[in-house]
Amino acid sequence: MPEEVLEYLKPTPGGIYLDGTLGGAGHARLILEAAPGSRLIGLDRDPAALDKGREVLADFSDQVSLHHRTFDKAGGVLQELGIELIDGMLLDLGVSSHQLDTPDRGFSFRHDAPLDMRMDPTFGETAADVVNQREAEELSRIFFQYGEERYARRIARRIVERRQEEPLTRTGELAELVKGAVPGGYRPSRIHPATRVFQALRIQVNQELEQVETGVARAINLLRPGGRLVVISFHSLEDRIVKNLFREQAKGCICPPKLPICQCNHQPKVKILTRKGVRATSAELEFNVRSRSAILRAISHC
Ligand SMILES: C[S@@+](CC[C@H](N)C(=O)[O-])C[C@H]1O[C@@H](n2cnc3c(N)ncnc32)[C@H](O)[C@@H]1O
């Protein structure tokens, strides 16, 4: 959503911007082009994205600094750089096309690959660790809560039975197992039966919802007055967190409703710029099918 990002972030010449999810650096480059002389701090938890970013932003190397960090640590990075407040921040959540299309990363059931799914391959539990080590009940919770999978318990039970014979290590094995566990199996007209389980595991492995919850709340405190935060979510679980955090911070009086006059003097911290989430235009959908589920929300700091 390049145009929408520029419309809501409104980068201005000489400003300081932070892209917390650098990915292929497409948005970062747009920001630098739109705002001559600006400074861009790019973060990504995936070292491969930072390598790509260095390439894509090579023309702007003296305006850019890139860091291998999760975006909830943006405040620490700014401190290291001696920057107190910034003019804008972008969070384009989820996995990048590059991650999805690299079979070895294990994000997709369409390629048989090691069951990994870590956006940062240098750190933390893999999807194989989760499916082979968690209790059935915990697996069922993960599939239900993060994938809204109605056959969560059945799939979890099947995984536990299966791993007693041998551990699950490949995306293909897991996709087949899920297909066999759900009634009706695979019907080409519907989404693949493993779609929800793969989404759930990815969210669990990367602690995606915790990152959004903490990262967005902290990001607001890094903005100067008038500074803007733009967040693009790719599923309703993320979007709900963003929407609620923005609403919370946009509230004025927080006195109990029965008090006749305000006693809290609470002031809104942010102004919501997108009453409803902004969706990709049909023109964008035509060449970027992944933008189908994208929802953009933005605020400005009061
Ligand atoms: C959708 S892509 C971003 C694409 C980017 N806006 C562009 O123009 O190419 C998301 C990127 O964010 C990174 N990412 C996801 N969650 C992150 C987090 N909590 N902290 C840092 N990077 C994260 C992923 O590794 C991935 O490279």
Short mmCIF file of C-alpha atoms and ligand atoms in Angstrom, two decimals:
data_model
loop_
_atom_site.label_atom_id
_atom_site.label_comp_id
_atom_site.label_asym_id
_atom_site.label_seq_id
_atom_site.Cartn_x
_atom_site.Cartn_y
_atom_site.Cartn_z
CA MET A 1 0.00 0.00 0.00
CA PRO A 2 2.67 2.51 -1.03
CA GLU A 3 0.43 5.49 -1.72
CA GLU A 4 -1.56 5.05 1.47
CA VAL A 5 1.63 4.77 3.53
CA LEU A 6 2.88 8.09 2.15
CA GLU A 7 -0.53 9.72 2.58
CA TYR A 8 -0.74 8.84 6.27
CA LEU A 9 2.93 8.97 7.26
CA LYS A 10 3.35 12.31 5.44
CA PRO A 11 7.15 12.24 5.41
CA THR A 12 8.63 15.74 5.36
CA PRO A 13 12.09 16.83 4.21
CA GLY A 14 14.69 16.50 6.95
CA GLY A 15 12.46 14.37 9.19
CA ILE A 16 13.46 11.27 11.16
CA TYR A 17 11.57 8.10 10.28
CA LEU A 18 11.73 4.58 11.62
CA ASP A 19 10.68 1.58 9.57
CA GLY A 20 10.26 -1.18 12.18
CA THR A 21 9.66 -3.90 9.57
CA LEU A 22 12.16 -3.13 6.82
CA GLY A 23 11.56 -6.29 4.72
CA GLY A 24 12.50 -5.62 1.09
CA ALA A 25 12.90 -1.89 1.95
CA GLY A 26 10.32 -0.83 -0.66
CA HIS A 27 8.48 1.46 1.76
CA ALA A 28 11.74 2.71 3.28
CA ARG A 29 12.97 3.78 -0.14
CA LEU A 30 9.69 5.55 -0.88
CA ILE A 31 9.97 7.50 2.37
CA LEU A 32 13.53 8.60 1.56
CA GLU A 33 12.53 9.63 -1.95
CA ALA A 34 9.47 11.55 -0.74
CA ALA A 35 11.35 13.41 1.99
CA PRO A 36 14.72 14.71 0.78
CA GLY A 37 17.38 14.93 3.48
CA SER A 38 15.42 12.76 5.88
CA ARG A 39 16.96 10.11 8.09
CA LEU A 40 15.71 6.54 8.07
CA ILE A 41 16.28 3.99 10.80
CA GLY A 42 15.38 0.50 9.62
CA LEU A 43 14.81 -2.53 11.85
CA ASP A 44 14.15 -6.12 10.98
CA ARG A 45 14.40 -9.32 12.96
CA ASP A 46 15.54 -11.13 9.81
CA PRO A 47 19.22 -10.59 8.89
CA ALA A 48 18.40 -11.45 5.25
CA ALA A 49 16.03 -8.45 5.11
CA LEU A 50 18.79 -6.15 6.36
CA ASP A 51 21.14 -7.40 3.61
CA LYS A 52 18.44 -6.69 1.05
CA GLY A 53 17.77 -3.30 2.64
CA ARG A 54 21.44 -2.33 2.34
CA GLU A 55 21.28 -3.08 -1.37
CA VAL A 56 17.97 -1.32 -2.05
CA LEU A 57 18.91 1.76 -0.02
CA ALA A 58 22.52 1.98 -1.26
CA ASP A 59 21.91 5.41 -2.87
CA PHE A 60 20.89 6.79 0.52
CA SER A 61 23.58 5.10 2.64
CA ASP A 62 24.55 8.30 4.49
CA GLN A 63 20.92 8.85 5.59
CA VAL A 64 20.19 5.29 6.67
CA SER A 65 21.06 3.05 9.61
CA LEU A 66 19.88 -0.55 9.73
CA HIS A 67 19.62 -2.71 12.83
CA HIS A 68 18.95 -6.37 13.57
CA ARG A 69 16.27 -5.86 16.19
CA THR A 70 12.58 -6.52 16.82
CA PHE A 71 10.45 -3.38 16.65
CA ASP A 72 9.48 -3.52 20.31
CA LYS A 73 13.16 -2.55 20.90
CA ALA A 74 12.92 0.60 18.75
CA GLY A 75 13.30 2.86 21.81
CA GLY A 76 16.66 1.26 22.66
CA VAL A 77 17.93 1.74 19.11
CA LEU A 78 16.96 5.43 19.17
CA GLN A 79 18.74 5.83 22.49
CA GLU A 80 21.91 4.28 21.05
CA LEU A 81 21.68 6.76 18.16
CA GLY A 82 21.11 9.69 20.51
CA ILE A 83 17.64 10.40 19.10
CA GLU A 84 14.86 11.31 21.50
CA LEU A 85 11.74 11.56 19.34
CA ILE A 86 10.93 10.81 15.72
CA ASP A 87 8.58 12.21 13.08
CA GLY A 88 7.08 8.94 12.02
CA MET A 89 7.14 5.18 12.23
CA LEU A 90 5.89 2.44 9.95
CA LEU A 91 5.03 -1.13 10.95
CA ASP A 92 4.13 -3.35 8.00
CA LEU A 93 3.45 -6.50 9.99
CA GLY A 94 3.80 -10.16 9.15
CA VAL A 95 6.12 -12.04 6.84
CA SER A 96 7.64 -10.64 3.67
CA SER A 97 7.10 -12.08 0.20
CA HIS A 98 10.76 -13.01 0.26
CA GLN A 99 10.33 -15.06 3.44
CA LEU A 100 7.17 -16.74 2.12
CA ASP A 101 8.77 -17.55 -1.21
CA THR A 102 12.00 -18.99 0.23
CA PRO A 103 11.09 -22.67 0.68
CA ASP A 104 13.82 -23.40 3.26
CA ARG A 105 12.28 -20.96 5.75
CA GLY A 106 9.34 -23.34 6.21
CA PHE A 107 6.54 -20.74 6.14
CA SER A 108 4.55 -22.38 3.39
CA PHE A 109 2.84 -25.74 3.12
CA ARG A 110 3.18 -25.42 -0.63
CA HIS A 111 6.87 -26.39 -0.48
CA ASP A 112 8.23 -29.32 1.46
CA ALA A 113 10.90 -27.85 3.76
CA PRO A 114 12.18 -27.97 7.34
CA LEU A 115 9.45 -26.97 9.77
CA ASP A 116 11.10 -23.73 10.93
CA MET A 117 8.99 -20.53 10.45
CA ARG A 118 11.27 -18.24 12.47
CA MET A 119 11.49 -14.76 10.97
CA ASP A 120 14.80 -14.54 12.82
CA PRO A 121 16.57 -17.80 12.05
CA THR A 122 19.25 -17.03 14.66
CA PHE A 123 16.90 -17.10 17.61
CA GLY A 124 14.18 -19.01 19.45
CA GLU A 125 11.96 -22.05 19.01
CA THR A 126 11.15 -23.45 15.58
CA ALA A 127 7.71 -24.69 14.51
CA ALA A 128 9.12 -28.24 14.79
CA ASP A 129 10.02 -27.56 18.46
CA VAL A 130 6.45 -26.41 19.08
CA VAL A 131 4.68 -29.35 17.43
CA ASN A 132 7.03 -31.94 18.93
CA GLN A 133 7.25 -30.59 22.47
CA ARG A 134 3.97 -28.95 23.49
CA GLU A 135 1.19 -30.84 25.26
CA ALA A 136 -1.89 -31.63 23.16
CA GLU A 137 -3.94 -29.08 25.08
CA GLU A 138 -1.46 -26.30 24.45
CA LEU A 139 -1.26 -27.16 20.73
CA SER A 140 -5.02 -27.12 20.55
CA ARG A 141 -5.08 -23.66 22.19
CA ILE A 142 -2.51 -22.33 19.72
CA PHE A 143 -4.44 -23.63 16.69
CA PHE A 144 -7.75 -22.35 18.01
CA GLN A 145 -6.61 -18.97 19.31
CA TYR A 146 -4.16 -17.99 16.58
CA GLY A 147 -5.64 -19.88 13.63
CA GLU A 148 -9.34 -19.89 14.58
CA GLU A 149 -9.17 -23.57 13.56
CA ARG A 150 -12.38 -25.39 14.45
CA TYR A 151 -10.71 -28.83 14.39
CA ALA A 152 -7.90 -27.68 16.70
CA ARG A 153 -8.30 -30.51 19.24
CA ARG A 154 -8.51 -33.22 16.64
CA ILE A 155 -5.39 -31.96 14.85
CA ALA A 156 -3.48 -31.61 18.15
CA ARG A 157 -4.38 -35.19 19.13
CA ARG A 158 -3.27 -36.49 15.75
CA ILE A 159 0.08 -34.66 16.08
CA VAL A 160 0.70 -36.16 19.52
CA GLU A 161 -0.08 -39.69 18.26
CA ARG A 162 2.15 -39.20 15.27
CA ARG A 163 5.17 -37.86 17.17
CA GLN A 164 5.15 -40.91 19.44
CA GLU A 165 6.33 -42.81 16.34
CA GLU A 166 8.76 -40.14 15.11
CA PRO A 167 9.05 -36.33 15.36
CA LEU A 168 7.51 -34.13 12.69
CA THR A 169 10.27 -32.26 10.92
CA ARG A 170 8.92 -31.19 7.52
CA THR A 171 6.21 -28.80 6.37
CA GLY A 172 4.95 -31.45 3.94
CA GLU A 173 4.44 -34.00 6.75
CA LEU A 174 2.48 -31.52 8.82
CA ALA A 175 0.32 -30.40 5.89
CA GLU A 176 -0.52 -34.05 5.08
CA LEU A 177 -1.29 -34.82 8.70
CA VAL A 178 -3.69 -31.87 8.96
CA LYS A 179 -5.36 -32.82 5.69
CA GLY A 180 -5.97 -36.32 7.04
CA ALA A 181 -7.23 -35.05 10.40
CA VAL A 182 -9.99 -32.69 9.24
CA PRO A 183 -13.28 -33.97 7.90
CA GLY A 184 -13.59 -33.63 4.16
CA GLY A 185 -9.80 -33.37 3.71
CA TYR A 186 -8.64 -31.19 0.88
CA ARG A 187 -11.20 -29.61 -1.40
CA PRO A 188 -9.62 -27.54 -4.14
CA SER A 189 -12.36 -24.90 -4.00
CA ARG A 190 -11.60 -24.03 -0.37
CA ILE A 191 -8.44 -22.85 1.35
CA HIS A 192 -5.96 -25.65 2.03
CA PRO A 193 -6.89 -27.34 5.32
CA ALA A 194 -3.41 -26.59 6.73
CA THR A 195 -3.68 -22.82 6.16
CA ARG A 196 -4.95 -22.01 9.66
CA VAL A 197 -2.55 -24.35 11.45
CA PHE A 198 0.41 -22.83 9.60
CA GLN A 199 -0.77 -19.30 10.44
CA ALA A 200 -1.17 -20.27 14.10
CA LEU A 201 2.29 -21.82 14.34
CA ARG A 202 3.89 -18.81 12.68
CA ILE A 203 2.20 -16.46 15.15
CA GLN A 204 3.31 -18.63 18.08
CA VAL A 205 6.91 -19.12 16.90
CA ASN A 206 7.43 -15.39 16.28
CA GLN A 207 5.36 -14.18 19.24
CA GLU A 208 3.67 -11.93 16.73
CA LEU A 209 0.76 -10.72 18.85
CA GLU A 210 2.99 -9.92 21.85
CA GLN A 211 5.26 -7.97 19.49
CA VAL A 212 2.32 -5.92 18.18
CA GLU A 213 0.89 -5.29 21.64
CA THR A 214 4.19 -4.10 23.13
CA GLY A 215 5.68 -2.58 19.99
CA VAL A 216 2.71 -0.39 19.07
CA ALA A 217 2.22 0.87 22.63
CA ARG A 218 5.91 1.79 22.88
CA ALA A 219 6.01 3.31 19.39
CA ILE A 220 3.45 5.95 20.37
CA ASN A 221 5.83 7.22 23.06
CA LEU A 222 8.62 7.68 20.54
CA LEU A 223 6.71 10.19 18.41
CA ARG A 224 7.20 13.91 18.66
CA PRO A 225 4.00 16.02 18.82
CA GLY A 226 2.39 15.72 15.38
CA GLY A 227 4.49 12.62 14.63
CA ARG A 228 2.69 9.75 12.93
CA LEU A 229 2.45 6.00 13.31
CA VAL A 230 1.18 3.84 10.44
CA VAL A 231 0.48 0.14 10.99
CA ILE A 232 -0.48 -2.40 8.32
CA SER A 233 -1.93 -5.67 9.64
CA PHE A 234 -2.57 -8.85 7.75
CA HIS A 235 -5.04 -10.67 9.96
CA SER A 236 -7.88 -9.75 12.24
CA LEU A 237 -6.04 -10.75 15.43
CA GLU A 238 -3.32 -8.15 14.81
CA ASP A 239 -5.75 -5.55 13.55
CA ARG A 240 -7.93 -5.88 16.66
CA ILE A 241 -4.93 -5.19 18.91
CA VAL A 242 -3.91 -2.14 16.88
CA LYS A 243 -7.48 -0.77 16.73
CA ASN A 244 -7.98 -1.16 20.50
CA LEU A 245 -4.61 0.35 21.41
CA PHE A 246 -5.28 3.36 19.20
CA ARG A 247 -8.78 3.83 20.66
CA GLU A 248 -7.43 3.57 24.20
CA GLN A 249 -4.78 6.23 23.57
CA ALA A 250 -7.25 8.52 21.75
CA LYS A 251 -9.59 8.69 24.74
CA GLY A 252 -10.05 11.97 26.58
CA CYS A 253 -11.91 11.68 29.86
CA ILE A 254 -11.65 8.25 31.48
CA CYS A 255 -13.85 9.00 34.51
CA PRO A 256 -16.55 6.43 35.37
CA PRO A 257 -19.66 7.30 33.31
CA LYS A 258 -21.75 8.04 36.43
CA LEU A 259 -19.60 11.06 37.44
CA PRO A 260 -21.45 14.24 36.36
CA ILE A 261 -18.27 16.22 35.64
CA CYS A 262 -14.82 15.12 34.62
CA GLN A 263 -12.36 14.75 37.46
CA CYS A 264 -9.56 12.89 35.72
CA ASN A 265 -8.41 15.64 33.35
CA HIS A 266 -7.08 12.86 31.17
CA GLN A 267 -6.02 14.14 27.77
CA PRO A 268 -5.98 12.11 24.55
CA LYS A 269 -2.47 11.15 23.60
CA VAL A 270 -3.17 10.52 19.93
CA LYS A 271 -5.57 11.44 17.17
CA ILE A 272 -6.92 8.62 15.02
CA LEU A 273 -6.46 9.45 11.31
CA THR A 274 -8.26 6.39 9.91
CA ARG A 275 -11.74 5.98 11.43
CA LYS A 276 -12.10 2.69 9.58
CA GLY A 277 -9.17 0.57 8.54
CA VAL A 278 -7.95 1.45 5.04
CA ARG A 279 -7.94 -1.42 2.51
CA ALA A 280 -5.83 -1.86 -0.64
CA THR A 281 -7.38 -0.38 -3.78
CA SER A 282 -8.66 -2.71 -6.49
CA ALA A 283 -5.78 -1.49 -8.69
CA GLU A 284 -3.26 -2.75 -6.11
CA LEU A 285 -5.13 -6.04 -5.63
CA GLU A 286 -4.68 -6.73 -9.30
CA PHE A 287 -0.90 -6.91 -9.14
CA ASN A 288 -0.43 -7.78 -5.45
CA VAL A 289 -2.81 -10.48 -4.35
CA ARG A 290 -1.28 -10.55 -0.85
CA SER A 291 -2.58 -7.06 -0.17
CA ARG A 292 -6.10 -8.59 -0.12
CA SER A 293 -6.06 -8.96 3.65
CA ALA A 294 -4.05 -5.82 4.47
CA ILE A 295 -5.63 -3.19 6.75
CA LEU A 296 -3.88 0.12 7.39
CA ARG A 297 -4.47 2.25 10.49
CA ALA A 298 -2.74 5.50 11.42
CA ILE A 299 -2.56 7.98 14.28
CA SER A 300 -0.81 11.26 14.93
CA HIS A 301 0.61 12.17 18.31
CA CYS A 302 -1.19 15.07 19.99
C1 LIG B 1 5.57 -7.42 5.26
S1 LIG B 1 7.28 -7.38 5.43
C2 LIG B 1 7.68 -5.69 5.26
C3 LIG B 1 7.81 -5.25 3.83
C4 LIG B 1 8.37 -3.84 3.69
N1 LIG B 1 7.46 -2.84 4.19
C5 LIG B 1 8.73 -3.54 2.26
O1 LIG B 1 8.40 -2.46 1.77
O2 LIG B 1 9.37 -4.38 1.61
C6 LIG B 1 7.53 -7.63 7.12
C7 LIG B 1 8.98 -7.66 7.59
O3 LIG B 1 8.95 -7.37 8.97
C8 LIG B 1 9.81 -8.21 9.68
N2 LIG B 1 9.23 -8.33 11.02
C9 LIG B 1 8.06 -8.92 11.37
N3 LIG B 1 7.86 -8.80 12.68
C10 LIG B 1 8.91 -8.09 13.17
C11 LIG B 1 9.26 -7.62 14.46
N4 LIG B 1 8.50 -7.86 15.51
N5 LIG B 1 10.38 -6.89 14.58
C12 LIG B 1 11.18 -6.63 13.50
N6 LIG B 1 10.91 -7.07 12.26
C13 LIG B 1 9.79 -7.78 12.10
C14 LIG B 1 9.82 -9.49 8.89
O4 LIG B 1 11.03 -10.18 9.13
C15 LIG B 1 9.69 -8.99 7.45
O5 LIG B 1 10.96 -8.81 6.87
#
